[in-house]
Amino acid sequence: MGGVEDDEPASKRMKLSSEELIHLSNGSTVKESIVGSSRDLMARPLQSDGGEEVVGSKGVIKKVEFVRIIAKALYSLGYIRSGAHLEEESGIALHSSIINVFMRQVLEGDWDESVATLHNIGLTDEMTIKSASFLILEQKFFEFLDEEKVMDALKTLRTEISPLCINHSRVRELSLSIVSPSHCFPVRSPKQDTSRARSRTKLLEELQKLLPPTVMIPERRLEHLVEQALGLQRDACMFHNSFDEEISLFADHQCARDQIPSYALQVDANGISLKHKLSGHQKPVSSVSWSPDDHQLLTCGVEEVVRRWDASSGECLSVYEKAGLGMVSCGWSPDGKWIFSGVNDKSISMWELDGRELECWKGQRTLKISDLEITSDGKQIISICRETAILLLDREAKVERFIEEDQTITSFSLSRDNRFLLVNLLNQEIHLWSIEDDLKLVSKYRGHKRTRFIIRSCFGGLEQAFVASGSEDSLVYIWHRGTGELVEALPGHSGAVNCVSWNPTNPHMLASASDDRTIRIWGLNNLSAKQKDIHGNGIHYSNGGT
Amino acid sequence: MGRLFVITLEGSVYSCNHCHTHLALLDDIISKTHTNLILYPCFSLSTAGMERLISLIRYMNGSNYLFSFLMHSSVNITVGEKEERMMMTGLHTVVDIFCVGCGSIVGWKYESAHEKTQKYKEGKFILERFKVLGPDGSNYLVNHDVMVSGSDADNA
């Protein structure tokens, strides 16, 4: 078996596709059989079953490629003798001999020979040959400069680099660097031999990236594949919720359920005491919002006024109202300077803290029962504008986008990174929408019950990997965001659970509020119940009385 | 109690008698003649004729034909358990509907009809006249007091 098949087309190496390396710069597609080198290789059809040995249970890993990657890994770990031994024992060379010659020439600085060898490797893409030659000659140029052989450098630039006719801006930079050495990048001023060698290694790495992967296997390819597999395992793990989970190579990663909050640490007001009673609203309070600096609170009465309170003293700082109209929702701008409020004439108003109204967006912008959210960059205002649509209004660009559903929307929740929106629907579904560039429906979550009330849901857990929601059947539902699977349905409350809030800094803590007049704090089973301050930013809404 | 999710309708609205929650729009009514069919002749009947008519109506098993509106859609309601009911027009599978605000029963919804001629009712709602306030705020109890005795028996 010849074993030297470095001119094979790069096929899919494993069932995990490697997107960046399918590109063949020598121009051939995956389906064509490859042009052999000048040596005595036969052109092989790609999908040949006989003659191509495969390893692994699925039969997708080619033995030759597998061995070459392992050899490469051994060399990069420093086990030169093991690598050489592997090549010898398997009869599969890591690189063809011409590539070995090429690499040696580059490392030793035989620039002209290396350029000549480059042409002999058998690449069909002119551009690759030129780019690689350019890199080699550039190195030659810089080394001349370092040795103060300016005339030689100039000669290289004129007669060898320029005729390539590529990368003209770089050529200009090179000519500039003759005049002012500090101008060029990266700073190549090696005075000792050792530093020069290092930059030659770097050159080799650059060349590796340029040449097709079958010709020269990229550095750290095996490590990359393993990391990819671990990443996929982690994403598939439904219960992954801890910072310090170590992923071992010896077994597939799978967390146990115990990292999801499932145990009621606190029920009711044990350890939480009443600090202030904020009186002043004449109507029931429909929403509460903490200021970005956590020192103030905004509250909104049902079609009434919006009040701003100081959280430490309990004093009402201002009242925001509009003659003849009532407010329906409230929110802060992320810098804490402005207040936004939905009005029951379907418009949205913006106020300065002192009560002066700055702007008003009229038209069908909000409904009487609507949430109001502002993204943390202050740019977008999000509100339910019609029964089945959510408006995303960009304040600066004056652009409006709409999320259209085919069912009535009851509430929504914005993720902390402003990329996702969780929409609660009348028909007991929760839809996850991506709102970054295009508005796209990503997943649906089902299982909880909703018939009469506004039930709220939220993101939570490590990297917001989970979605939690209240439900009218007294359970707290937790789904894995990526897979959509229901992870937990926590019993404990004796009334409809109206809203949930996952601690933004502690992925193991969740709070839920229920019609049984209790708030439950959920945590991990094995931790002792600590008295923690509930970070106020989590709970935004209250349902019901003053 | 949690915060009720209530849809606010615009236009001429039928609302719940007790809590004034919006239930449907005037425009959602499928056929008004449906309800008025027998009513108009009533006014020309003698008292005896009227009594006979009322007893005829009582025989109409579970039929609130005269005292109900057939609607395309209804909002702010929850549904109960499925039931098979024999109506004047045949066997139907219905679910009772309740107002989300106060929980009182306001009518029913046809889930499926067993007779071909009644298939048009599937997915439609019936709102009982005596449970709703009309768009002008009128309560049907006042307008049709002649029929009150008849309807009480039906409601029992």
Short mmCIF file of C-alpha atoms in Angstrom, two decimals, chain A residues 56-515:
data_model
loop_
_atom_site.label_atom_id
_atom_site.label_comp_id
_atom_site.label_asym_id
_atom_site.label_seq_id
_atom_site.Cartn_x
_atom_site.Cartn_y
_atom_site.Cartn_z
CA GLY A 56 -14.53 3.30 13.76
CA SER A 57 -17.95 1.73 14.02
CA LYS A 58 -19.61 4.05 11.56
CA GLY A 59 -17.08 3.57 8.81
CA VAL A 60 -16.60 7.23 8.12
CA ILE A 61 -13.07 7.67 9.41
CA LYS A 62 -10.37 6.93 6.89
CA LYS A 63 -7.50 5.09 8.41
CA VAL A 64 -4.84 7.01 6.57
CA GLU A 65 -6.19 10.35 7.68
CA PHE A 66 -6.60 9.09 11.23
CA VAL A 67 -3.02 7.94 11.46
CA ARG A 68 -1.71 11.15 9.94
CA ILE A 69 -3.59 13.27 12.45
CA ILE A 70 -2.27 11.20 15.33
CA ALA A 71 1.27 11.50 13.98
CA LYS A 72 0.84 15.25 13.70
CA ALA A 73 -0.42 15.41 17.29
CA LEU A 74 2.56 13.42 18.49
CA TYR A 75 4.97 15.75 16.75
CA SER A 76 3.31 18.86 18.13
CA LEU A 77 3.39 17.40 21.64
CA GLY A 78 7.12 17.02 21.18
CA TYR A 79 7.30 13.24 20.85
CA ILE A 80 9.46 13.26 17.75
CA ARG A 81 10.65 9.70 18.03
CA SER A 82 7.16 8.35 18.65
CA GLY A 83 5.89 10.24 15.66
CA ALA A 84 8.62 8.94 13.43
CA HIS A 85 8.07 5.44 14.74
CA LEU A 86 4.38 5.66 13.99
CA GLU A 87 5.08 6.75 10.46
CA GLU A 88 7.44 3.89 9.99
CA GLU A 89 5.29 1.24 11.59
CA SER A 90 2.10 2.17 9.80
CA GLY A 91 3.76 2.87 6.55
CA ILE A 92 1.76 6.04 6.34
CA ALA A 93 3.87 9.12 6.03
CA LEU A 94 2.66 12.27 7.69
CA HIS A 95 3.74 14.35 4.80
CA SER A 96 4.90 13.34 1.39
CA SER A 97 8.62 13.55 0.94
CA ILE A 98 8.34 16.62 -1.21
CA ILE A 99 6.51 18.37 1.57
CA ASN A 100 9.16 17.31 4.01
CA VAL A 101 11.75 18.77 1.69
CA PHE A 102 9.73 21.94 1.44
CA MET A 103 9.38 22.29 5.18
CA ARG A 104 13.05 21.71 5.72
CA GLN A 105 13.92 24.31 3.16
CA VAL A 106 11.65 26.88 4.76
CA LEU A 107 13.06 26.24 8.21
CA GLU A 108 16.60 26.46 6.97
CA GLY A 109 16.01 29.53 4.95
CA ASP A 110 16.65 28.14 1.48
CA TRP A 111 14.18 30.54 0.07
CA ASP A 112 14.72 30.12 -3.63
CA GLU A 113 14.73 26.36 -3.41
CA SER A 114 11.58 26.43 -1.35
CA VAL A 115 9.78 28.55 -3.91
CA ALA A 116 10.87 26.11 -6.58
CA THR A 117 9.66 23.16 -4.53
CA LEU A 118 6.39 24.99 -4.06
CA HIS A 119 5.82 24.85 -7.75
CA ASN A 120 6.56 21.16 -7.75
CA ILE A 121 4.08 20.17 -5.11
CA GLY A 122 1.36 20.04 -7.65
CA LEU A 123 -1.11 22.62 -6.54
CA THR A 124 -3.44 23.59 -9.27
CA ASP A 125 -4.54 26.90 -7.84
CA GLU A 126 -2.33 29.69 -9.11
CA MET A 127 -3.43 32.01 -6.34
CA THR A 128 -2.25 29.64 -3.63
CA ILE A 129 1.15 29.26 -5.22
CA LYS A 130 1.49 32.99 -5.55
CA SER A 131 0.34 33.72 -2.01
CA ALA A 132 2.68 31.11 -0.59
CA SER A 133 5.55 32.43 -2.66
CA PHE A 134 4.73 35.89 -1.47
CA LEU A 135 4.94 34.81 2.15
CA ILE A 136 8.27 33.07 1.64
CA LEU A 137 9.77 35.97 -0.24
CA GLU A 138 8.47 38.38 2.35
CA GLN A 139 10.36 36.44 4.97
CA LYS A 140 13.45 36.52 2.80
CA PHE A 141 13.02 40.27 2.45
CA PHE A 142 12.74 40.84 6.18
CA GLU A 143 15.68 38.66 6.98
CA PHE A 144 17.79 40.69 4.56
CA LEU A 145 16.66 43.84 6.31
CA ASP A 146 17.57 42.43 9.69
CA GLU A 147 20.99 41.59 8.41
CA GLU A 148 21.25 45.13 7.07
CA LYS A 149 21.51 43.83 3.54
CA VAL A 150 19.32 46.57 2.21
CA MET A 151 20.31 46.22 -1.43
CA ASP A 152 19.52 42.53 -1.40
CA ALA A 153 16.19 43.24 0.18
CA LEU A 154 15.42 45.83 -2.43
CA LYS A 155 16.41 43.44 -5.18
CA THR A 156 14.09 40.80 -3.76
CA LEU A 157 11.29 43.26 -3.62
CA ARG A 158 11.76 44.44 -7.17
CA THR A 159 12.55 41.27 -9.00
CA GLU A 160 10.78 38.61 -7.05
CA ILE A 161 7.92 39.98 -5.02
CA SER A 162 6.52 42.63 -7.33
CA PRO A 163 6.23 40.41 -10.41
CA LEU A 164 3.81 38.24 -8.50
CA CYS A 165 1.28 41.02 -8.93
CA ILE A 166 -0.68 40.29 -5.82
CA ASN A 167 -1.24 42.17 -2.58
CA HIS A 168 -0.08 45.50 -3.88
CA SER A 169 -0.78 47.36 -0.65
CA ARG A 170 1.52 45.00 1.20
CA VAL A 171 4.22 45.57 -1.40
CA ARG A 172 3.96 49.28 -0.74
CA GLU A 173 4.25 48.68 2.96
CA LEU A 174 7.34 46.60 2.40
CA SER A 175 8.98 49.32 0.37
CA LEU A 176 8.11 51.78 3.09
CA SER A 177 9.72 49.55 5.66
CA ILE A 178 13.05 49.80 3.90
CA VAL A 179 13.03 53.46 4.69
CA SER A 180 11.61 53.31 8.20
CA PRO A 181 12.16 49.92 9.78
CA SER A 182 9.79 50.56 12.64
CA HIS A 183 6.91 50.94 10.23
CA CYS A 184 6.55 47.31 9.35
CA PHE A 185 4.61 44.73 11.27
CA PRO A 186 5.00 42.32 12.98
CA VAL A 187 8.18 43.63 14.49
CA ARG A 188 10.86 41.41 13.18
CA SER A 189 14.06 42.48 14.75
CA PRO A 190 15.65 39.26 15.78
CA LYS A 191 19.26 39.70 16.64
CA GLN A 192 19.90 36.13 17.63
CA ASP A 193 19.56 33.03 15.61
CA THR A 194 17.00 31.56 17.88
CA SER A 195 14.48 34.33 17.32
CA ARG A 196 14.87 34.06 13.60
CA ALA A 197 14.11 30.38 13.78
CA ARG A 198 10.99 31.10 15.71
CA SER A 199 9.68 33.43 13.12
CA ARG A 200 10.44 30.78 10.51
CA THR A 201 8.23 28.41 12.43
CA LYS A 202 5.57 31.02 12.33
CA LEU A 203 6.04 31.30 8.61
CA LEU A 204 5.54 27.58 8.33
CA GLU A 205 2.29 27.89 10.26
CA GLU A 206 1.13 30.62 7.93
CA LEU A 207 1.98 28.46 4.95
CA GLN A 208 0.10 25.57 6.48
CA LYS A 209 -3.00 27.68 6.63
CA LEU A 210 -2.64 28.60 3.03
CA LEU A 211 -2.00 25.20 1.54
CA PRO A 212 -4.80 22.66 1.25
CA PRO A 213 -5.16 20.50 4.35
CA THR A 214 -4.42 17.30 2.52
CA VAL A 215 -1.04 18.66 1.53
CA MET A 216 -0.07 19.92 4.94
CA ILE A 217 -2.17 18.93 7.88
CA PRO A 218 -3.06 21.96 10.00
CA GLU A 219 -1.60 22.34 13.45
CA ARG A 220 -3.62 21.03 16.38
CA ARG A 221 -6.17 19.37 14.18
CA LEU A 222 -6.78 16.50 16.57
CA GLU A 223 -7.18 18.87 19.50
CA HIS A 224 -9.69 20.87 17.51
CA LEU A 225 -11.77 17.81 16.69
CA VAL A 226 -11.81 16.71 20.32
CA GLU A 227 -12.81 20.17 21.50
CA GLN A 228 -15.59 20.17 18.96
CA ALA A 229 -16.91 16.84 20.25
CA LEU A 230 -16.77 18.08 23.84
CA GLY A 231 -18.62 21.21 22.87
CA LEU A 232 -21.36 19.18 21.25
CA GLN A 233 -21.61 16.99 24.32
CA ARG A 234 -21.95 20.00 26.51
CA ASP A 235 -24.66 21.49 24.38
CA ALA A 236 -26.58 18.26 24.39
CA CYS A 237 -26.38 17.96 28.14
CA MET A 238 -29.77 19.01 29.38
CA PHE A 239 -28.84 19.56 32.98
CA HIS A 240 -25.60 21.45 32.52
CA ASN A 241 -25.78 24.28 34.98
CA SER A 242 -22.46 24.59 36.77
CA PHE A 243 -19.39 26.70 36.18
CA ASP A 244 -16.82 24.25 37.26
CA GLU A 245 -17.99 21.06 35.63
CA GLU A 246 -14.94 19.31 34.35
CA ILE A 247 -15.42 17.48 31.15
CA SER A 248 -13.42 14.30 30.90
CA LEU A 249 -12.44 12.63 27.69
CA PHE A 250 -13.04 9.18 29.10
CA ALA A 251 -16.81 9.28 29.18
CA ASP A 252 -19.49 11.27 27.44
CA HIS A 253 -20.37 14.33 29.42
CA GLN A 254 -23.71 14.13 31.10
CA CYS A 255 -24.62 16.11 34.15
CA ALA A 256 -26.85 14.67 36.76
CA ARG A 257 -30.12 16.41 37.44
CA ASP A 258 -28.83 17.79 40.68
CA GLN A 259 -27.56 21.06 39.26
CA ILE A 260 -31.04 22.37 38.53
CA PRO A 261 -32.81 24.12 41.39
CA SER A 262 -35.47 21.73 42.55
CA TYR A 263 -35.66 22.08 46.29
CA ALA A 264 -37.62 24.77 48.09
CA LEU A 265 -35.11 26.59 50.25
CA GLN A 266 -37.41 29.23 51.53
CA VAL A 267 -41.13 29.51 51.56
CA ASP A 268 -42.98 32.67 52.34
CA ALA A 269 -41.08 35.34 54.20
CA ASN A 270 -38.68 33.31 56.30
CA GLY A 271 -35.60 35.43 56.46
CA ILE A 272 -37.10 38.12 54.26
CA SER A 273 -38.60 40.95 56.24
CA LEU A 274 -40.73 43.82 55.17
CA LYS A 275 -38.66 46.92 54.70
CA HIS A 276 -41.08 49.54 53.46
CA LYS A 277 -44.68 49.80 52.50
CA LEU A 278 -45.03 52.07 49.52
CA SER A 279 -48.45 53.66 49.61
CA GLY A 280 -49.82 56.15 47.22
CA HIS A 281 -51.37 54.29 44.35
CA GLN A 282 -55.14 54.45 44.15
CA LYS A 283 -55.44 51.50 41.87
CA PRO A 284 -53.89 48.04 41.95
CA VAL A 285 -50.21 48.01 41.06
CA SER A 286 -49.70 46.19 37.79
CA SER A 287 -45.96 46.35 37.40
CA VAL A 288 -42.80 47.09 39.33
CA SER A 289 -39.39 47.84 37.88
CA TRP A 290 -36.02 48.30 39.58
CA SER A 291 -33.76 51.06 38.33
CA PRO A 292 -30.48 50.00 36.72
CA ASP A 293 -28.57 51.12 39.82
CA ASP A 294 -30.98 49.28 42.13
CA HIS A 295 -31.69 52.36 44.24
CA GLN A 296 -35.07 53.26 42.89
CA LEU A 297 -38.32 51.60 42.00
CA LEU A 298 -40.91 52.41 39.37
CA THR A 299 -44.45 51.27 39.96
CA CYS A 300 -47.44 51.53 37.70
CA GLY A 301 -51.07 51.42 38.72
CA VAL A 302 -53.68 49.86 36.47
CA GLU A 303 -54.53 52.71 34.10
CA GLU A 304 -53.34 55.14 36.70
CA VAL A 305 -50.08 57.00 37.30
CA VAL A 306 -46.49 55.89 37.40
CA ARG A 307 -44.62 56.54 40.62
CA ARG A 308 -40.89 56.60 41.30
CA TRP A 309 -39.71 55.60 44.77
CA ASP A 310 -36.45 55.61 46.64
CA ALA A 311 -35.86 52.04 47.70
CA SER A 312 -33.92 52.73 50.86
CA SER A 313 -36.17 55.41 52.33
CA GLY A 314 -39.48 54.33 50.84
CA GLU A 315 -40.24 57.85 49.78
CA CYS A 316 -42.10 58.68 46.59
CA LEU A 317 -39.81 60.82 44.47
CA SER A 318 -42.05 61.65 41.52
CA VAL A 319 -45.35 60.93 39.89
CA TYR A 320 -45.71 60.68 36.14
CA GLU A 321 -49.13 61.28 34.67
CA LYS A 322 -50.95 62.50 31.63
CA ALA A 323 -54.16 64.44 31.82
CA GLY A 324 -57.16 62.27 31.15
CA LEU A 325 -55.13 59.18 30.44
CA GLY A 326 -53.84 56.28 32.45
CA MET A 327 -50.49 54.46 32.34
CA VAL A 328 -50.40 50.77 31.70
CA SER A 329 -46.73 49.79 31.93
CA CYS A 330 -43.39 51.26 32.95
CA GLY A 331 -39.69 50.74 32.38
CA TRP A 332 -36.28 52.34 32.84
CA SER A 333 -33.77 53.34 30.21
CA PRO A 334 -30.53 51.43 30.85
CA ASP A 335 -28.67 54.57 31.95
CA GLY A 336 -31.37 55.37 34.50
CA LYS A 337 -32.00 58.82 33.08
CA TRP A 338 -35.34 58.27 31.43
CA ILE A 339 -38.61 56.58 32.16
CA PHE A 340 -40.72 54.86 29.54
CA SER A 341 -44.39 54.24 30.00
CA GLY A 342 -47.22 52.74 27.99
CA VAL A 343 -50.39 54.80 27.97
CA ASN A 344 -53.94 53.55 27.64
CA ASP A 345 -54.42 55.49 24.42
CA LYS A 346 -52.03 52.98 22.83
CA SER A 347 -49.05 55.33 22.75
CA ILE A 348 -45.70 55.09 24.54
CA SER A 349 -44.26 58.08 26.36
CA MET A 350 -40.74 58.88 27.44
CA TRP A 351 -40.07 61.16 30.42
CA GLU A 352 -37.10 62.69 32.10
CA LEU A 353 -36.75 61.91 35.77
CA ASP A 354 -38.03 65.32 36.77
CA GLY A 355 -41.34 64.69 35.03
CA ARG A 356 -40.83 66.47 31.75
CA GLU A 357 -42.18 64.50 28.84
CA LEU A 358 -39.57 64.15 26.13
CA GLU A 359 -41.15 62.04 23.48
CA CYS A 360 -44.36 60.26 22.65
CA TRP A 361 -44.78 57.52 20.09
CA LYS A 362 -48.38 57.66 18.99
CA GLY A 363 -50.34 55.14 17.06
CA GLN A 364 -50.92 51.49 17.77
CA ARG A 365 -47.87 50.91 19.97
CA THR A 366 -49.16 49.18 23.03
CA LEU A 367 -52.24 47.55 24.48
CA LYS A 368 -53.86 47.94 27.85
CA ILE A 369 -52.38 44.69 29.00
CA SER A 370 -48.86 44.80 27.67
CA ASP A 371 -45.35 44.42 28.91
CA LEU A 372 -42.79 47.08 28.16
CA GLU A 373 -39.10 46.28 27.87
CA ILE A 374 -36.10 48.31 26.84
CA THR A 375 -32.98 46.60 25.56
CA SER A 376 -29.87 47.15 27.63
CA ASP A 377 -28.27 49.28 24.91
CA GLY A 378 -31.22 51.62 25.17
CA LYS A 379 -31.99 51.37 21.49
CA GLN A 380 -35.10 49.26 21.21
CA ILE A 381 -38.46 49.51 22.91
CA ILE A 382 -40.44 46.29 22.92
CA SER A 383 -44.17 46.15 23.56
CA ILE A 384 -47.25 44.20 22.54
CA CYS A 385 -48.91 46.39 19.94
CA ARG A 386 -51.69 44.14 18.70
CA GLU A 387 -53.30 41.01 20.04
CA THR A 388 -51.02 38.84 17.97
CA ALA A 389 -48.02 41.07 17.36
CA ILE A 390 -45.07 42.47 19.27
CA LEU A 391 -43.49 45.74 18.22
CA LEU A 392 -39.73 46.24 18.34
CA LEU A 393 -39.17 49.94 17.91
CA ASP A 394 -35.67 51.21 17.28
CA ARG A 395 -35.64 54.69 18.77
CA GLU A 396 -32.66 56.05 16.90
CA ALA A 397 -33.01 54.39 13.54
CA LYS A 398 -36.78 54.90 13.67
CA VAL A 399 -37.25 51.38 12.41
CA GLU A 400 -40.13 49.18 13.46
CA ARG A 401 -40.07 45.43 13.39
CA PHE A 402 -42.93 43.12 14.26
CA ILE A 403 -43.06 39.63 15.64
CA GLU A 404 -46.24 38.11 14.26
CA GLU A 405 -47.91 35.21 15.99
CA ASP A 406 -51.11 33.45 15.09
CA GLN A 407 -52.32 33.24 18.65
CA THR A 408 -52.99 35.94 21.21
CA ILE A 409 -49.89 37.05 23.13
CA THR A 410 -50.25 37.36 26.89
CA SER A 411 -46.77 38.41 28.01
CA PHE A 412 -43.11 38.35 26.98
CA SER A 413 -39.67 38.39 28.50
CA LEU A 414 -36.38 39.71 27.14
CA SER A 415 -33.11 37.86 27.60
CA ARG A 416 -30.21 39.67 29.26
CA ASP A 417 -28.09 39.65 26.13
CA ASN A 418 -30.95 41.23 24.13
CA ARG A 419 -30.79 38.45 21.59
CA PHE A 420 -33.89 36.48 22.45
CA LEU A 421 -37.50 37.08 23.36
CA LEU A 422 -39.69 34.60 25.17
CA VAL A 423 -43.32 35.04 24.13
CA ASN A 424 -46.19 33.58 26.16
CA LEU A 425 -49.30 32.74 24.20
CA LEU A 426 -52.95 32.26 25.04
CA ASN A 427 -52.88 28.66 23.88
CA GLN A 428 -50.40 27.56 26.56
CA GLU A 429 -47.30 27.68 24.40
CA ILE A 430 -44.11 29.62 24.97
CA HIS A 431 -42.28 30.65 21.83
CA LEU A 432 -38.60 31.57 21.74
CA TRP A 433 -37.78 34.21 19.14
CA SER A 434 -34.36 35.39 18.03
CA ILE A 435 -34.45 39.15 17.67
CA GLU A 436 -30.89 39.98 16.77
CA ASP A 437 -30.78 40.51 13.02
CA ASP A 438 -33.76 38.73 11.57
CA LEU A 439 -36.81 37.88 13.59
CA LYS A 440 -36.94 34.13 13.71
CA LEU A 441 -38.91 31.61 15.72
CA VAL A 442 -36.40 29.29 17.35
CA SER A 443 -38.26 26.93 19.69
CA LYS A 444 -41.55 26.20 21.36
CA TYR A 445 -42.06 25.03 24.91
CA ARG A 446 -45.18 23.27 26.08
CA GLY A 447 -46.53 21.56 29.12
CA HIS A 448 -47.63 24.26 31.50
CA LYS A 449 -51.22 25.35 31.96
CA ARG A 450 -52.75 28.72 31.38
CA THR A 451 -56.42 29.56 31.08
CA ARG A 452 -57.24 32.78 32.91
CA PHE A 453 -54.18 34.61 34.16
CA ILE A 454 -51.05 36.24 32.88
CA ILE A 455 -48.34 33.68 33.51
CA ARG A 456 -44.75 34.86 33.21
CA SER A 457 -41.68 33.01 32.13
CA CYS A 458 -37.98 33.85 32.17
CA PHE A 459 -34.53 32.76 31.08
CA GLY A 460 -32.07 31.41 33.58
CA GLY A 461 -29.24 29.15 34.53
CA LEU A 462 -25.68 29.07 33.28
CA GLU A 463 -25.50 31.04 30.05
CA GLN A 464 -29.30 31.26 30.07
CA ALA A 465 -29.54 27.63 29.08
CA PHE A 466 -32.94 27.15 30.67
CA VAL A 467 -36.44 28.56 30.37
CA ALA A 468 -38.65 28.62 33.45
CA SER A 469 -42.32 29.44 33.68
CA GLY A 470 -45.16 29.58 36.13
CA SER A 471 -48.34 27.66 35.52
CA GLU A 472 -51.92 27.52 36.70
CA ASP A 473 -51.49 23.96 37.97
CA SER A 474 -49.23 25.15 40.82
CA LEU A 475 -46.03 23.73 39.33
CA VAL A 476 -42.90 25.56 38.26
CA TYR A 477 -41.86 24.35 34.82
CA ILE A 478 -38.25 24.33 33.66
CA TRP A 479 -37.24 23.44 30.10
CA HIS A 480 -33.81 23.06 28.54
CA ARG A 481 -33.64 25.96 26.13
CA GLY A 482 -31.68 24.26 23.41
CA THR A 483 -33.52 20.95 23.15
CA GLY A 484 -36.96 22.14 24.25
CA GLU A 485 -37.30 19.21 26.62
CA LEU A 486 -39.06 19.61 29.93
CA VAL A 487 -36.45 19.17 32.62
CA GLU A 488 -38.41 19.75 35.80
CA ALA A 489 -41.94 20.42 36.98
CA LEU A 490 -41.53 21.48 40.59
CA PRO A 491 -44.39 20.86 42.98
CA GLY A 492 -44.84 22.80 46.18
CA HIS A 493 -47.09 25.75 45.61
CA SER A 494 -50.77 25.37 46.37
CA GLY A 495 -52.05 27.93 43.92
CA ALA A 496 -51.38 29.14 40.42
CA VAL A 497 -47.76 30.16 39.99
CA ASN A 498 -47.92 33.58 38.38
CA CYS A 499 -44.32 34.43 37.74
CA VAL A 500 -40.80 33.14 38.12
CA SER A 501 -37.45 34.82 38.30
CA TRP A 502 -34.08 33.10 38.01
CA ASN A 503 -31.26 34.71 39.94
CA PRO A 504 -29.10 36.44 37.33
CA THR A 505 -25.85 35.81 39.18
CA ASN A 506 -26.53 32.48 40.82
CA PRO A 507 -27.56 29.81 38.34
CA HIS A 508 -28.74 27.61 41.17
CA MET A 509 -31.44 29.85 42.55
CA LEU A 510 -34.95 30.47 41.33
CA ALA A 511 -37.85 32.41 42.84
CA SER A 512 -41.53 31.86 42.16
CA ALA A 513 -44.64 33.77 43.23
CA SER A 514 -48.04 32.18 43.60
CA ASP A 515 -51.71 32.77 44.33
#
